Amino acid sequence: MKFKFKYALIVLSMVILSCGSDDDGSPATTVDNGTDFEGNATAEYTLTFDTSFSEVDFPEEYPSNPSFGPVIAIVHSPSINVFQSGNVASDGLAAYVETGDVDALASELTGQEGDSEGLFFIQTASNASAVGTSSFDITFTPTRTRVTFLAKLNPSPDWFLGAASLDIVDGNTLKDEIQANLVLLDGGTKVGETYESSSVSENNTIGVCEDVPYADGGVFVESLGNLTISRN
């Protein structure tokens, strides 16, 4: 099913590339059909989010009415960093993984490089079911060639599925498809070993969830979802 968009699309200053190079110093991208991917060119893709968090597979303390979201796809320049495993979550990311607050994250990204340099496009859709498939379209440009995906687990203290800075460019051409297995990540901002939200803050780094009920005292690495981004 298609997501119904709930959040306004945010576009920050569009930077037009000269035909010589992209922001990160790589050559201007060429689309597979031979047309230059520069200037005002765009490339359309479909993002598909498959989820597999079922009570049958994970019966221990399985929450009532679980979901993921609001689901976020951020198409951005290579210089923007939304999150990275092993680092402490930013305030904007913390607000999202704890409460689903998208506005704080959008404001933070706006100020990351300044309006004159920063470039991103954030698209937010409604919650996804714990088990199912959802999809929506996203658009890449010569300066927005990366995508970061986020889907908060509801309920949870600060747990989420995420894929950071996936690159749609391969050399000087666009990839036909990107796939990523999604394991549950801990935002490191709230103490919690159950699905219930926690008011106790911590300052740990982002990493694979270890304290979730089904981890059984160890790191849980089984995928709870899959992300596929396919060219239209």
mmCIF file of C-alpha atoms in Angstrom:
data_model
loop_
_atom_site.group_PDB
_atom_site.id
_atom_site.type_symbol
_atom_site.label_atom_id
_atom_site.label_comp_id
_atom_site.label_asym_id
_atom_site.label_seq_id
_atom_site.Cartn_x
_atom_site.Cartn_y
_atom_site.Cartn_z
ATOM 1 C CA MET A 1 0.000 0.000 0.000
ATOM 2 C CA LYS A 2 1.095 3.599 -0.579
ATOM 3 C CA PHE A 3 1.801 5.790 2.437
ATOM 4 C CA LYS A 4 -0.407 8.842 2.783
ATOM 5 C CA PHE A 5 1.899 11.841 3.312
ATOM 6 C CA LYS A 6 1.350 13.585 6.649
ATOM 7 C CA TYR A 7 4.275 15.969 6.763
ATOM 8 C CA ALA A 8 5.163 18.829 4.480
ATOM 9 C CA LEU A 9 8.128 18.278 2.197
ATOM 10 C CA ILE A 10 11.023 20.503 3.159
ATOM 11 C CA VAL A 11 13.469 21.657 0.523
ATOM 12 C CA LEU A 12 16.511 23.695 1.450
ATOM 13 C CA SER A 13 18.626 25.789 -0.889
ATOM 14 C CA MET A 14 19.024 24.071 -4.263
ATOM 15 C CA VAL A 15 22.615 24.158 -5.443
ATOM 16 C CA ILE A 16 23.103 23.884 -9.212
ATOM 17 C CA LEU A 17 26.210 21.922 -10.123
ATOM 18 C CA SER A 18 28.640 23.027 -12.772
ATOM 19 C CA CYS A 19 29.161 20.234 -15.311
ATOM 20 C CA GLY A 20 32.538 19.448 -13.817
ATOM 21 C CA SER A 21 31.794 17.857 -10.396
ATOM 22 C CA ASP A 22 29.354 17.059 -7.563
ATOM 23 C CA ASP A 23 29.545 18.445 -3.985
ATOM 24 C CA ASP A 24 31.876 15.674 -2.884
ATOM 25 C CA GLY A 25 34.331 16.140 -5.727
ATOM 26 C CA SER A 26 33.115 13.195 -7.804
ATOM 27 C CA PRO A 27 32.387 13.568 -11.553
ATOM 28 C CA ALA A 28 28.949 14.703 -12.656
ATOM 29 C CA THR A 29 26.624 11.728 -12.627
ATOM 30 C CA THR A 30 25.360 10.196 -15.869
ATOM 31 C CA VAL A 31 21.983 8.513 -16.017
ATOM 32 C CA ASP A 32 21.900 5.006 -17.521
ATOM 33 C CA ASN A 33 20.083 6.204 -20.650
ATOM 34 C CA GLY A 34 22.993 8.529 -21.435
ATOM 35 C CA THR A 35 21.454 11.818 -20.318
ATOM 36 C CA ASP A 36 23.545 13.953 -17.991
ATOM 37 C CA PHE A 37 22.273 13.984 -14.413
ATOM 38 C CA GLU A 38 23.102 17.632 -13.786
ATOM 39 C CA GLY A 39 21.474 21.022 -13.618
ATOM 40 C CA ASN A 40 17.779 20.519 -12.917
ATOM 41 C CA ALA A 41 17.710 16.809 -13.740
ATOM 42 C CA THR A 42 15.991 14.442 -11.306
ATOM 43 C CA ALA A 43 15.812 10.692 -10.847
ATOM 44 C CA GLU A 44 12.656 9.027 -9.510
ATOM 45 C CA TYR A 45 12.793 5.987 -7.218
ATOM 46 C CA THR A 46 10.315 3.959 -5.161
ATOM 47 C CA LEU A 47 11.161 3.213 -1.532
ATOM 48 C CA THR A 48 9.654 -0.022 -0.217
ATOM 49 C CA PHE A 49 9.681 -0.820 3.504
ATOM 50 C CA ASP A 50 8.989 -4.436 4.508
ATOM 51 C CA THR A 51 8.494 -5.167 8.220
ATOM 52 C CA SER A 52 8.584 -8.496 10.072
ATOM 53 C CA PHE A 53 8.090 -7.803 13.786
ATOM 54 C CA SER A 54 5.466 -10.447 14.603
ATOM 55 C CA GLU A 55 4.251 -11.865 17.914
ATOM 56 C CA VAL A 56 4.777 -15.370 16.539
ATOM 57 C CA ASP A 57 8.493 -14.746 16.054
ATOM 58 C CA PHE A 58 9.005 -12.510 19.118
ATOM 59 C CA PRO A 59 6.435 -13.532 21.761
ATOM 60 C CA GLU A 60 8.323 -12.334 24.859
ATOM 61 C CA GLU A 61 6.614 -9.199 26.215
ATOM 62 C CA TYR A 62 5.311 -8.461 22.720
ATOM 63 C CA PRO A 63 3.658 -5.030 22.892
ATOM 64 C CA SER A 64 0.045 -4.370 22.025
ATOM 65 C CA ASN A 65 -0.502 -2.557 18.710
ATOM 66 C CA PRO A 66 3.170 -2.106 17.712
ATOM 67 C CA SER A 67 4.104 -0.010 14.696
ATOM 68 C CA PHE A 68 7.030 1.792 13.083
ATOM 69 C CA GLY A 69 7.066 5.495 12.456
ATOM 70 C CA PRO A 70 6.360 8.100 11.530
ATOM 71 C CA VAL A 71 8.505 6.810 8.665
ATOM 72 C CA ILE A 72 11.097 9.256 7.319
ATOM 73 C CA ALA A 73 13.111 9.358 4.113
ATOM 74 C CA ILE A 74 15.672 12.167 3.991
ATOM 75 C CA VAL A 75 17.236 12.700 0.564
ATOM 76 C CA HIS A 76 20.321 14.793 1.150
ATOM 77 C CA SER A 77 23.753 15.936 0.021
ATOM 78 C CA PRO A 78 26.800 13.776 0.895
ATOM 79 C CA SER A 79 27.935 16.394 3.417
ATOM 80 C CA ILE A 80 24.878 16.019 5.671
ATOM 81 C CA ASN A 81 25.058 13.454 8.478
ATOM 82 C CA VAL A 82 21.804 12.408 10.138
ATOM 83 C CA PHE A 83 23.175 9.634 12.344
ATOM 84 C CA GLN A 84 26.047 7.195 12.614
ATOM 85 C CA SER A 85 26.362 4.022 14.688
ATOM 86 C CA GLY A 86 28.998 4.442 17.380
ATOM 87 C CA ASN A 87 28.257 8.153 17.800
ATOM 88 C CA VAL A 88 26.072 9.900 20.373
ATOM 89 C CA ALA A 89 22.682 10.866 18.931
ATOM 90 C CA SER A 90 22.131 14.529 18.160
ATOM 91 C CA ASP A 91 19.331 16.394 19.933
ATOM 92 C CA GLY A 92 17.191 16.252 16.794
ATOM 93 C CA LEU A 93 17.627 12.520 16.357
ATOM 94 C CA ALA A 94 16.976 11.984 20.077
ATOM 95 C CA ALA A 95 13.678 13.851 19.781
ATOM 96 C CA TYR A 96 12.635 11.621 16.893
ATOM 97 C CA VAL A 97 13.613 8.232 18.352
ATOM 98 C CA GLU A 98 12.060 9.076 21.734
ATOM 99 C CA THR A 99 8.801 10.745 20.713
ATOM 100 C CA GLY A 100 8.581 10.678 16.906
ATOM 101 C CA ASP A 101 9.192 14.457 16.732
ATOM 102 C CA VAL A 102 10.115 15.231 13.119
ATOM 103 C CA ASP A 103 10.122 19.037 13.476
ATOM 104 C CA ALA A 104 13.112 19.064 15.832
ATOM 105 C CA LEU A 105 15.114 16.855 13.476
ATOM 106 C CA ALA A 106 14.201 19.006 10.464
ATOM 107 C CA SER A 107 15.233 22.184 12.300
ATOM 108 C CA GLU A 108 18.536 20.620 13.288
ATOM 109 C CA LEU A 109 19.313 19.581 9.724
ATOM 110 C CA THR A 110 18.446 23.058 8.496
ATOM 111 C CA GLY A 111 21.131 24.511 10.749
ATOM 112 C CA GLN A 112 23.736 21.808 10.215
ATOM 113 C CA GLU A 113 25.497 23.698 7.435
ATOM 114 C CA GLY A 114 23.463 26.880 7.138
ATOM 115 C CA ASP A 115 20.796 27.819 4.640
ATOM 116 C CA SER A 116 23.301 28.840 1.986
ATOM 117 C CA GLU A 117 25.044 25.449 1.908
ATOM 118 C CA GLY A 118 22.780 22.815 3.429
ATOM 119 C CA LEU A 119 20.599 20.799 1.103
ATOM 120 C CA PHE A 120 18.042 18.141 2.004
ATOM 121 C CA PHE A 121 14.514 17.039 1.273
ATOM 122 C CA ILE A 122 12.625 15.334 4.084
ATOM 123 C CA GLN A 123 9.536 13.273 3.442
ATOM 124 C CA THR A 124 7.493 11.831 6.286
ATOM 125 C CA ALA A 125 4.723 9.269 5.980
ATOM 126 C CA SER A 126 2.352 7.718 8.490
ATOM 127 C CA ASN A 127 3.204 4.773 10.715
ATOM 128 C CA ALA A 128 3.925 1.385 9.132
ATOM 129 C CA SER A 129 2.443 -1.811 10.528
ATOM 130 C CA ALA A 130 4.605 -4.237 12.504
ATOM 131 C CA VAL A 131 4.253 -6.795 9.708
ATOM 132 C CA GLY A 132 3.597 -5.659 6.165
ATOM 133 C CA THR A 133 4.806 -3.701 3.148
ATOM 134 C CA SER A 134 4.537 0.023 2.472
ATOM 135 C CA SER A 135 6.004 2.225 -0.236
ATOM 136 C CA PHE A 136 6.303 5.782 -1.488
ATOM 137 C CA ASP A 137 8.244 7.641 -4.166
ATOM 138 C CA ILE A 138 11.371 9.710 -3.563
ATOM 139 C CA THR A 139 13.353 11.998 -5.880
ATOM 140 C CA PHE A 140 17.131 12.388 -6.178
ATOM 141 C CA THR A 141 18.953 15.350 -7.746
ATOM 142 C CA PRO A 142 22.623 15.959 -8.653
ATOM 143 C CA THR A 143 23.233 17.480 -5.220
ATOM 144 C CA ARG A 144 20.912 15.184 -3.242
ATOM 145 C CA THR A 145 22.398 11.758 -3.971
ATOM 146 C CA ARG A 146 22.138 10.131 -0.505
ATOM 147 C CA VAL A 147 19.140 8.904 1.448
ATOM 148 C CA THR A 148 18.789 8.252 5.178
ATOM 149 C CA PHE A 149 15.855 6.183 6.392
ATOM 150 C CA LEU A 150 14.336 6.222 9.903
ATOM 151 C CA ALA A 151 11.424 4.330 11.453
ATOM 152 C CA LYS A 152 10.917 4.577 15.227
ATOM 153 C CA LEU A 153 9.588 1.460 16.971
ATOM 154 C CA ASN A 154 6.350 2.148 18.851
ATOM 155 C CA PRO A 155 6.277 1.596 21.751
ATOM 156 C CA SER A 156 9.909 1.797 22.870
ATOM 157 C CA PRO A 157 12.205 4.082 24.861
ATOM 158 C CA ASP A 158 14.395 5.094 21.881
ATOM 159 C CA TRP A 159 14.601 2.113 19.522
ATOM 160 C CA PHE A 160 14.396 2.457 15.758
ATOM 161 C CA LEU A 161 15.149 0.950 12.368
ATOM 162 C CA GLY A 162 17.519 3.015 10.278
ATOM 163 C CA ALA A 163 19.871 3.134 7.310
ATOM 164 C CA ALA A 164 22.297 6.051 7.114
ATOM 165 C CA SER A 165 23.468 7.891 4.013
ATOM 166 C CA LEU A 166 22.803 5.243 1.359
ATOM 167 C CA ASP A 167 24.446 6.372 -1.891
ATOM 168 C CA ILE A 168 22.413 6.197 -5.100
ATOM 169 C CA VAL A 169 25.504 6.877 -7.231
ATOM 170 C CA ASP A 170 27.910 4.176 -8.431
ATOM 171 C CA GLY A 171 30.886 5.813 -10.090
ATOM 172 C CA ASN A 172 29.278 8.103 -12.652
ATOM 173 C CA THR A 173 25.959 6.271 -13.008
ATOM 174 C CA LEU A 174 22.833 5.850 -10.925
ATOM 175 C CA LYS A 175 22.174 2.520 -9.260
ATOM 176 C CA ASP A 176 19.051 0.661 -10.328
ATOM 177 C CA GLU A 177 18.417 -0.603 -6.785
ATOM 178 C CA ILE A 178 19.662 -0.378 -3.205
ATOM 179 C CA GLN A 179 18.717 -2.895 -0.500
ATOM 180 C CA ALA A 180 19.385 -2.809 3.238
ATOM 181 C CA ASN A 181 18.485 -5.221 6.024
ATOM 182 C CA LEU A 182 17.276 -3.298 9.049
ATOM 183 C CA VAL A 183 18.165 -4.424 12.563
ATOM 184 C CA LEU A 184 16.786 -2.723 15.648
ATOM 185 C CA LEU A 185 19.006 0.135 16.827
ATOM 186 C CA ASP A 186 19.204 1.763 20.263
ATOM 187 C CA GLY A 187 19.355 5.556 20.172
ATOM 188 C CA GLY A 188 21.359 5.594 23.419
ATOM 189 C CA THR A 189 19.326 8.453 24.854
ATOM 190 C CA LYS A 190 16.937 6.667 27.251
ATOM 191 C CA VAL A 191 17.497 3.810 29.686
ATOM 192 C CA GLY A 192 15.089 0.972 29.021
ATOM 193 C CA GLU A 193 14.912 -2.814 28.847
ATOM 194 C CA THR A 194 11.217 -3.104 27.968
ATOM 195 C CA TYR A 195 9.019 -1.658 25.260
ATOM 196 C CA GLU A 196 7.617 0.926 27.634
ATOM 197 C CA SER A 197 8.970 4.464 27.347
ATOM 198 C CA SER A 198 11.531 5.578 29.917
ATOM 199 C CA SER A 199 12.017 8.953 31.600
ATOM 200 C CA VAL A 200 15.599 8.135 32.609
ATOM 201 C CA SER A 201 18.138 9.731 30.276
ATOM 202 C CA GLU A 202 21.521 8.349 29.296
ATOM 203 C CA ASN A 203 24.299 9.454 26.980
ATOM 204 C CA ASN A 204 25.351 6.245 25.255
ATOM 205 C CA THR A 205 26.209 5.829 21.599
ATOM 206 C CA ILE A 206 23.887 4.552 18.877
ATOM 207 C CA GLY A 207 24.203 0.801 18.367
ATOM 208 C CA VAL A 208 22.393 -2.492 17.920
ATOM 209 C CA CYS A 209 19.822 -3.084 20.674
ATOM 210 C CA GLU A 210 21.086 -5.364 23.438
ATOM 211 C CA ASP A 211 18.483 -4.843 26.172
ATOM 212 C CA VAL A 212 15.283 -5.572 24.267
ATOM 213 C CA PRO A 213 13.197 -8.436 25.710
ATOM 214 C CA TYR A 214 13.941 -10.865 22.887
ATOM 215 C CA ALA A 215 17.711 -10.277 22.997
ATOM 216 C CA ASP A 216 18.025 -12.795 25.861
ATOM 217 C CA GLY A 217 21.057 -11.065 27.364
ATOM 218 C CA GLY A 218 22.959 -10.693 24.099
ATOM 219 C CA VAL A 219 23.057 -8.555 20.993
ATOM 220 C CA PHE A 220 20.002 -9.136 18.828
ATOM 221 C CA VAL A 221 20.959 -8.973 15.153
ATOM 222 C CA GLU A 222 18.017 -10.561 13.336
ATOM 223 C CA SER A 223 16.465 -8.241 10.784
ATOM 224 C CA LEU A 224 13.095 -6.705 11.646
ATOM 225 C CA GLY A 225 12.699 -5.145 8.243
ATOM 226 C CA ASN A 226 14.068 -4.659 4.788
ATOM 227 C CA LEU A 227 14.483 -1.505 2.749
ATOM 228 C CA THR A 228 14.479 -1.516 -1.051
ATOM 229 C CA ILE A 229 14.971 1.603 -3.170
ATOM 230 C CA SER A 230 14.293 0.896 -6.864
ATOM 231 C CA ARG A 231 14.585 3.182 -9.861
ATOM 232 C CA ASN A 232 11.292 3.871 -11.649
#
